[in-house]
mmCIF file of C-alpha atoms and ligand atoms in Angstrom:
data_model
loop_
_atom_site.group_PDB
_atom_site.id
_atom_site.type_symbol
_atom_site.label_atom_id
_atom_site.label_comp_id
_atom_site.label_asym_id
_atom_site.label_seq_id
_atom_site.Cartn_x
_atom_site.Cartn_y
_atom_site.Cartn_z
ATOM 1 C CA UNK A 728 0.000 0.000 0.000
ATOM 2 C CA UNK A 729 2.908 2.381 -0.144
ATOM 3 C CA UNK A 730 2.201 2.961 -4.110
ATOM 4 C CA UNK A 731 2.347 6.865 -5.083
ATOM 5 C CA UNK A 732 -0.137 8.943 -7.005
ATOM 6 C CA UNK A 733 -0.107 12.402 -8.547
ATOM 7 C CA UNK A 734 -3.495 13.982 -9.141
ATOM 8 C CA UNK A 735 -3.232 16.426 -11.683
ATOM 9 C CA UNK A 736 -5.336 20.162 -11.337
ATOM 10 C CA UNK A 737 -5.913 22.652 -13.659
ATOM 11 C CA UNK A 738 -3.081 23.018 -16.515
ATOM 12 C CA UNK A 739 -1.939 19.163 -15.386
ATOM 13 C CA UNK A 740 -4.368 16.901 -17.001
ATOM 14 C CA UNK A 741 -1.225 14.766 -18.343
ATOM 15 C CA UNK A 742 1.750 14.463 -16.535
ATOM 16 C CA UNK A 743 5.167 15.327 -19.319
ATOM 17 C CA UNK A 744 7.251 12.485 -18.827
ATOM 18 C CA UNK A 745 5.193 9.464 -17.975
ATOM 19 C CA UNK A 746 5.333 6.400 -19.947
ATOM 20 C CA UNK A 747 1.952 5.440 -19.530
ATOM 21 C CA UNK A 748 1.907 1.078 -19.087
ATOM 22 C CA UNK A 749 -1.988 0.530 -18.541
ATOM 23 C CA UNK A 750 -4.986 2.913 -18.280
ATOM 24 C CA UNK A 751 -7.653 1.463 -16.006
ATOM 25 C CA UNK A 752 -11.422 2.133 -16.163
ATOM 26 C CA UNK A 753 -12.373 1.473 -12.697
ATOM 27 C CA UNK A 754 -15.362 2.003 -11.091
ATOM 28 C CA UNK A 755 -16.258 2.502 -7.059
ATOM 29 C CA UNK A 756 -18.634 1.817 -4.518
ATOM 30 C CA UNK A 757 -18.839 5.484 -4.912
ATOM 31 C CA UNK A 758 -19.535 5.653 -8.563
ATOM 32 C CA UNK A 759 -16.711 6.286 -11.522
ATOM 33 C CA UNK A 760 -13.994 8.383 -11.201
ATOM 34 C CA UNK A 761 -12.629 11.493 -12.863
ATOM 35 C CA UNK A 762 -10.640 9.686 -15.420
ATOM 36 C CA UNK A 763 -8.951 6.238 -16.155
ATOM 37 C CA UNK A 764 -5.892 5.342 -13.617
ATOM 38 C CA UNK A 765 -2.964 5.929 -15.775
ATOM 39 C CA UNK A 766 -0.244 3.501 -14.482
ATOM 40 C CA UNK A 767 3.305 4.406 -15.723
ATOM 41 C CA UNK A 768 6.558 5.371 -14.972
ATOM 42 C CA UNK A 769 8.086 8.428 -14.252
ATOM 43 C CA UNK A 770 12.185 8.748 -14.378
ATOM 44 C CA UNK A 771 11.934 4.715 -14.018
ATOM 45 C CA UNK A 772 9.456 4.429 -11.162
ATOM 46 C CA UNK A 773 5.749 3.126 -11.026
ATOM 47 C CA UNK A 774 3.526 6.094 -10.386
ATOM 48 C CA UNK A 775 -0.248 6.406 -11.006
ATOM 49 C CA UNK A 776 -1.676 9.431 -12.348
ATOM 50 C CA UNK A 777 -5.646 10.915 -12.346
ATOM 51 C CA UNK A 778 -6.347 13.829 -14.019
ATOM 52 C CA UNK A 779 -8.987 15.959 -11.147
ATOM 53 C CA UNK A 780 -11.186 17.260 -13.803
ATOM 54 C CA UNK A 781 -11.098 14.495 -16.294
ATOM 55 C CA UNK A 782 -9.811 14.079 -19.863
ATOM 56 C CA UNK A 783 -10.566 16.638 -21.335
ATOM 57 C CA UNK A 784 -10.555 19.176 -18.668
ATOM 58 C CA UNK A 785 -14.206 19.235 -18.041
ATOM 59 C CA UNK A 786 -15.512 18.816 -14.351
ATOM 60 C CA UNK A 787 -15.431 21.777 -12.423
ATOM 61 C CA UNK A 788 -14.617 21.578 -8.650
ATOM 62 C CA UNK A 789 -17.459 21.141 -7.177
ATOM 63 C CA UNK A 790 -18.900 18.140 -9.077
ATOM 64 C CA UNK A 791 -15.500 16.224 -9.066
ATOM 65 C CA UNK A 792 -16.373 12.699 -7.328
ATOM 66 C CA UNK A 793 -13.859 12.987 -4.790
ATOM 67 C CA UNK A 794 -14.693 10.060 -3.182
ATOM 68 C CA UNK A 795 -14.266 7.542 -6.050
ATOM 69 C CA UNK A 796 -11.063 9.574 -7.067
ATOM 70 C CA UNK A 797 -9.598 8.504 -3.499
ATOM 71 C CA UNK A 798 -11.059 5.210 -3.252
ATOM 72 C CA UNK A 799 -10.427 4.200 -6.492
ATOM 73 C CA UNK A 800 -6.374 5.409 -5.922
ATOM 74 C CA UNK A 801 -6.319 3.255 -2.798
ATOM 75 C CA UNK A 802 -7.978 0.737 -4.135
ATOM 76 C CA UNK A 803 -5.143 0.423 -6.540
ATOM 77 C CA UNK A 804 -2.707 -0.228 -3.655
ATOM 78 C CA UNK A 805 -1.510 3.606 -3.582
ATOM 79 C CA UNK A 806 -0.507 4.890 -0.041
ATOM 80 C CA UNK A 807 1.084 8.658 -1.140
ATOM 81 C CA UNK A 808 -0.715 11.347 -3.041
ATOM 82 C CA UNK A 809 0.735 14.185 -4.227
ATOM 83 C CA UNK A 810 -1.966 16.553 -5.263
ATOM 84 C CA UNK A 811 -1.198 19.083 -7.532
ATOM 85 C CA UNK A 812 -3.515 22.307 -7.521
ATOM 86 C CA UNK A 813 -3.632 25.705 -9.385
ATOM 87 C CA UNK A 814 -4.242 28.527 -6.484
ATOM 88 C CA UNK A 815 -4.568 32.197 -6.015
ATOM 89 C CA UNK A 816 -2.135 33.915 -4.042
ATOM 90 C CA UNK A 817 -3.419 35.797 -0.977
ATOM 91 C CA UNK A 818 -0.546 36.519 1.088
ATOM 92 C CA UNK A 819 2.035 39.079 -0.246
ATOM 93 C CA UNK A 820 4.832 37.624 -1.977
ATOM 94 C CA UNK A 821 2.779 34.479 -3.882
ATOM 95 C CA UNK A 822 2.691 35.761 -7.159
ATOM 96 C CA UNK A 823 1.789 34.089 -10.517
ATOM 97 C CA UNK A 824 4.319 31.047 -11.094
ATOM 98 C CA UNK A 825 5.269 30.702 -7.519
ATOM 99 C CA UNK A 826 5.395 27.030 -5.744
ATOM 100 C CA UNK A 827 3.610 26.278 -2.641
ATOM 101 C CA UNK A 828 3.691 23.285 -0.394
ATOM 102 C CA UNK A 829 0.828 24.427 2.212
ATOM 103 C CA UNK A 830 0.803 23.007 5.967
ATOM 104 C CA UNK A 831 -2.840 23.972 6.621
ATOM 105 C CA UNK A 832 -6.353 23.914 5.165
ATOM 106 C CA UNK A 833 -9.233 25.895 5.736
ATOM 107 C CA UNK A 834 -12.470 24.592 4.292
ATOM 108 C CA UNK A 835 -15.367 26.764 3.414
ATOM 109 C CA UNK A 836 -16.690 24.419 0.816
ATOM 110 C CA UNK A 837 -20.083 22.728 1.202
ATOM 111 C CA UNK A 838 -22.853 20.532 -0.142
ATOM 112 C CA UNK A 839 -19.995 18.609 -1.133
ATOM 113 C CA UNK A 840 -20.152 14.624 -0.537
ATOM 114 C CA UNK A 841 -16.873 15.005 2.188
ATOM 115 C CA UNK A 842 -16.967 11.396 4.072
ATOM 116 C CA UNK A 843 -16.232 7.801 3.691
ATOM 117 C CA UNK A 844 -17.909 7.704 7.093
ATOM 118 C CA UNK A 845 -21.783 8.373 6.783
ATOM 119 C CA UNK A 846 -24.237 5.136 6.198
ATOM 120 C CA UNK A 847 -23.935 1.574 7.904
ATOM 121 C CA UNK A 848 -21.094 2.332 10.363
ATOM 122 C CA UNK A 849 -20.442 0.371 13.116
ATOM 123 C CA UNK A 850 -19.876 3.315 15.017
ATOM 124 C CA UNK A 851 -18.918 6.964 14.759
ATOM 125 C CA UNK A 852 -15.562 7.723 13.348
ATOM 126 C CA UNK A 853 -13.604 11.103 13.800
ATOM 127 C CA UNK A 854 -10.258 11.247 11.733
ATOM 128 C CA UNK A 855 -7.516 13.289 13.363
ATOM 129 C CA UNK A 856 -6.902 16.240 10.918
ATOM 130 C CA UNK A 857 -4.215 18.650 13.247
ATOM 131 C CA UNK A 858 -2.113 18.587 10.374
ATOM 132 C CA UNK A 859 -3.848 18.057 7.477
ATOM 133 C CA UNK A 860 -0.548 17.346 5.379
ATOM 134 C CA UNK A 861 1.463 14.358 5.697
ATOM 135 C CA UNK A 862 4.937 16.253 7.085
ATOM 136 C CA UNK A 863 7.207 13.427 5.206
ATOM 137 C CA UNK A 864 5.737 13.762 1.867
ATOM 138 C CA UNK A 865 5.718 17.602 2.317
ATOM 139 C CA UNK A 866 9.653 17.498 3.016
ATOM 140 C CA UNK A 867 10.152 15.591 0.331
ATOM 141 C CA UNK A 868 8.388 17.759 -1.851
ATOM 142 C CA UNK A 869 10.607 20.727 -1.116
ATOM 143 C CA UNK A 870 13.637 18.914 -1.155
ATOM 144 C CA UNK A 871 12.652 17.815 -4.658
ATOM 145 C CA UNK A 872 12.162 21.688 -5.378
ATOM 146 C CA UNK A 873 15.244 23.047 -3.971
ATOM 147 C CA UNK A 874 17.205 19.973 -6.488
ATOM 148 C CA UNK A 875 14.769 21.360 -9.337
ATOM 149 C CA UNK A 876 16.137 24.977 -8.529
ATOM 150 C CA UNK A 877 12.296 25.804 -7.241
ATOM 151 C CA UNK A 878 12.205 28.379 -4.892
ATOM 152 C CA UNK A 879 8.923 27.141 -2.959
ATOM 153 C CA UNK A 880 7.331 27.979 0.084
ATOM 154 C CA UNK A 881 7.364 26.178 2.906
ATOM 155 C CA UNK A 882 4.064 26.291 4.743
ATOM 156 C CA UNK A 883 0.934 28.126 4.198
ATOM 157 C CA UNK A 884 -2.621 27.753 5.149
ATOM 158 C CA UNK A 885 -4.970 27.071 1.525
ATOM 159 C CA UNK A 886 -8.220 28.149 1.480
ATOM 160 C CA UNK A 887 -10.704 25.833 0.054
ATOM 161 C CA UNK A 888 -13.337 27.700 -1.467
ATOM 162 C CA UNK A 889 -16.423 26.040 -2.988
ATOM 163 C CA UNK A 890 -16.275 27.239 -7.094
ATOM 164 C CA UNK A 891 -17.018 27.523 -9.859
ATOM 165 C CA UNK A 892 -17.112 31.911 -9.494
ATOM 166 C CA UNK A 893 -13.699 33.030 -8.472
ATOM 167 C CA UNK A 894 -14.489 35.053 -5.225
ATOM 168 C CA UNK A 895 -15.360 38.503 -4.567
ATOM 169 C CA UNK A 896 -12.380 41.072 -3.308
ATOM 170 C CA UNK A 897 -14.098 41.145 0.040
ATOM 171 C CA UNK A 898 -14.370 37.783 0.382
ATOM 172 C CA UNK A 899 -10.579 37.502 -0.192
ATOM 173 C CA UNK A 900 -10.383 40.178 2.591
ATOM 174 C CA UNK A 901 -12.019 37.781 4.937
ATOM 175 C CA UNK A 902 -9.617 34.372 4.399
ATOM 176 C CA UNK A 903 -6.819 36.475 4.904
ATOM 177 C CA UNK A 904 -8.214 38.109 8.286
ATOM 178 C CA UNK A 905 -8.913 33.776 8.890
ATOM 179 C CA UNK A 906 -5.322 33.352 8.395
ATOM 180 C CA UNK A 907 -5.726 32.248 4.543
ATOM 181 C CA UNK A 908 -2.515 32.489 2.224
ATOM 182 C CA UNK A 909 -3.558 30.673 -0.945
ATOM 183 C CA UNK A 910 -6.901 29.828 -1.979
ATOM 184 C CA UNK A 911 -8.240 27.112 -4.271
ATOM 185 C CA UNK A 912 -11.374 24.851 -5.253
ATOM 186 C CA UNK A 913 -10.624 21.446 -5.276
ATOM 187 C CA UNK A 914 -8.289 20.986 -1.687
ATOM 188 C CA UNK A 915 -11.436 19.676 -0.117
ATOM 189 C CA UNK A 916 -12.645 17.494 0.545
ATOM 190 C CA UNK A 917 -9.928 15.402 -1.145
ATOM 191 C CA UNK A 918 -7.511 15.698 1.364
ATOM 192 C CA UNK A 919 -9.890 14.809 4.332
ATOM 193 C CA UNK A 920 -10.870 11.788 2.442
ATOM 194 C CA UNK A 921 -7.501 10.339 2.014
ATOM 195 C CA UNK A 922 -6.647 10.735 5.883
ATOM 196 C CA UNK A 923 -9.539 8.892 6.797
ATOM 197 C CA UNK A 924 -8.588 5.982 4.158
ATOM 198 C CA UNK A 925 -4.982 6.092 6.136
ATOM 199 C CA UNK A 926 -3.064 7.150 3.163
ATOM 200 C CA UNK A 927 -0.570 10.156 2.847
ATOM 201 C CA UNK A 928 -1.144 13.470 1.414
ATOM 202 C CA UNK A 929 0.226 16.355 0.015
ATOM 203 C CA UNK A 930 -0.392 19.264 -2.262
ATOM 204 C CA UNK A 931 1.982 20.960 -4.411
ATOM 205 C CA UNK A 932 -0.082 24.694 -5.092
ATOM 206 C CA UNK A 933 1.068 26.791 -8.092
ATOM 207 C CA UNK A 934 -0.482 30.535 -8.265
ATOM 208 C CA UNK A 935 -1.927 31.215 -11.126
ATOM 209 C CA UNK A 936 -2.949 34.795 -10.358
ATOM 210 C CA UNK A 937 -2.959 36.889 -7.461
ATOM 211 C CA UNK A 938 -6.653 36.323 -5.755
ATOM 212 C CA UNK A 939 -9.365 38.580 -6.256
ATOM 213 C CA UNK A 940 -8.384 42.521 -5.467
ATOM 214 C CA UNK A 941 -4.898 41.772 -5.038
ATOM 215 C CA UNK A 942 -3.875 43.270 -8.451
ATOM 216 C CA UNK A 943 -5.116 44.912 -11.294
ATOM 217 C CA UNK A 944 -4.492 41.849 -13.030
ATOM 218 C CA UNK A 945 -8.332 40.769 -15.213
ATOM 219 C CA UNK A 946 -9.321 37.594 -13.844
ATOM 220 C CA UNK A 947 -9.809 35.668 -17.146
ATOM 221 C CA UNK A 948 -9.580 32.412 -17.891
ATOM 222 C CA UNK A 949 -6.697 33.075 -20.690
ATOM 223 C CA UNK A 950 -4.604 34.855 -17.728
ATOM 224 C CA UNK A 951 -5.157 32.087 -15.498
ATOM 225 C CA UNK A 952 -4.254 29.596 -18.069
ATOM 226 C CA UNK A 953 -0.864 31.125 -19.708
ATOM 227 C CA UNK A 954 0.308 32.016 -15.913
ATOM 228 C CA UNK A 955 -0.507 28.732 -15.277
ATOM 229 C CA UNK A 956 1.481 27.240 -18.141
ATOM 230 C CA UNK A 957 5.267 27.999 -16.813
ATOM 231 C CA UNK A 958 4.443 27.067 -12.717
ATOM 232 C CA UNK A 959 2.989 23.864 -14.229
ATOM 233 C CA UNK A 960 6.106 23.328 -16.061
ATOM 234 C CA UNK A 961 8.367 24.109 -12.798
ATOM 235 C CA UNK A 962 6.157 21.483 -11.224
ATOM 236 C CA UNK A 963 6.902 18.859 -13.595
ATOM 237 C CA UNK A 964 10.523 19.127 -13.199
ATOM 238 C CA UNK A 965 9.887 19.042 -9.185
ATOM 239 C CA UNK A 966 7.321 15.913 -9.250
ATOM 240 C CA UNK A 967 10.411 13.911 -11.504
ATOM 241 C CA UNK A 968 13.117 15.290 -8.858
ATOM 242 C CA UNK A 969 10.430 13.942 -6.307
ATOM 243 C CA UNK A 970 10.069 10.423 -7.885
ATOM 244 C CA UNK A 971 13.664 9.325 -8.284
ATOM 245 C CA UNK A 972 14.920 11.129 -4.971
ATOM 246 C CA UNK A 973 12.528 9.866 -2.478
HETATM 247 N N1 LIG B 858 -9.467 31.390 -6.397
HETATM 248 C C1 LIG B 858 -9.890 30.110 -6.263
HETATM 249 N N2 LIG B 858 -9.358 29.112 -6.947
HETATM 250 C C2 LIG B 858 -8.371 29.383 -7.799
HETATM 251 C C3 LIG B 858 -7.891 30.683 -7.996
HETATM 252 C C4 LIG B 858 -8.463 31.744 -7.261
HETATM 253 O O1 LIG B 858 -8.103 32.925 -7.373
HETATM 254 N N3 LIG B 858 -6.917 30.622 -8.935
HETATM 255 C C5 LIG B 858 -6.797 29.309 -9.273
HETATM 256 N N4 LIG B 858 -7.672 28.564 -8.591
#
């Protein structure tokens, strides 16, 4: 159970490098997920890949079946996720292209289907979510970036906001009076789901544009997605570093 996965975000819905061995169809107690599994190897090493939003990029954040994407990935032996998400940057200093390996998560998502643990339980289960991050894969993460020659942050709390709207500037004003640095869609619930499934998680963030009424900056889809293009890039190099150092 100690296989590894990358899910892939926005700008990441196939992973440069990966000599794809088998695609699998698979299908959960929780219904299909995203995409087929996409078994491979990266720099020599067995990885799995799932592209979030499905091939083509098509599911926005809220309807992604989170709990299939998990399940399914565990199901298929995988203990380690690395989760790779586009983000805005809140906090001063996260600009487009930068690299963030968060330590926290705020949730203000909802209607979302969040738990493994809901019908026929045998008894009420609370998972222990103090650190939301697994702290080994995290320091391996930025390891791998500082052999890339990525300059990314250590720590940060991400925001998980519900989608599809980018927010308003004043409700940007309120994650960062919660503490909020970074702020995506898709953080949750997918980390909460693999902690209570036991398995390892991380996310590597890259900005894509400074959140809403942080710059003067349009928030259009075509920014998002050419600022997006060179972090992805930066993130590709990292995830190989990642694979064949750790
Ligand atoms: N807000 C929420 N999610 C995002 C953003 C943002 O500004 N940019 C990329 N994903």
């Amino acid at each position: 159970m100690n296989g590894l996965a990358v899910i892939g975000g926005s700008g990441l819905i196939e992973l440069a490098g990966l000599r794809i061995v088998r695609r699998d169809t698979v299908d959960t107690p929780w219904g299909r997920p995203s995409a087929p599994l996409c078994h491979g190897l990266l720099e020599g090493i067995a990885i799995t890949f799932l592209a979030r939003h499905g091939v083509p990029h098509a599911i926005p954040p809220h309807r992604v079946n989170y709990r299939a994407n998990i399940w399914a990935l565990h199901q298929a032996g995988i203990g380690r996720i690395v989760a790779v998400a586009a983000v805005g940057g809140i906090r001063s200093g996260l600009d487009s292209g930068a690299v963030v390996v968060p330590d926290q998560i705020v949730d203000y998502t909802w209607g979302r289907a969040h738990t493994f643990f809901e019908d026929d339980l045998e008894h009420v289960t609370h998972v222990d979510f103090t650190s939301p991050y697994c702290a080994q894969l995290r320091a391996g993460l930025l390891e791998a970036a500082r052999r890339a020659g990525i300059d990314a942050a250590d720590g940060g709390t991400y925001a998980a906001t519900q989608g599809p709207r980018l927010e308003s500037a004043a409700e940007i004003d309120r994650l960062e009076r919660d503490g909020c640095d970074l702020v995506g869609m898709t953080g949750m619930p997918e980390a909460a789901l693999a902690r209570e499934l036991g398995m390892s998680y991380a996310h590597c963030a890259v900005v894509s544009n400074r959140a809403a009424g942080r710059s003067a900056e349009a928030l259009t889809m075509d920014v998002i997605r050419s600022n997006l293009a060179s972090g992805v890039a930066g993130v590709q190099r990292l995830l190989c570093e990642f694979v064949s150092g750790g």
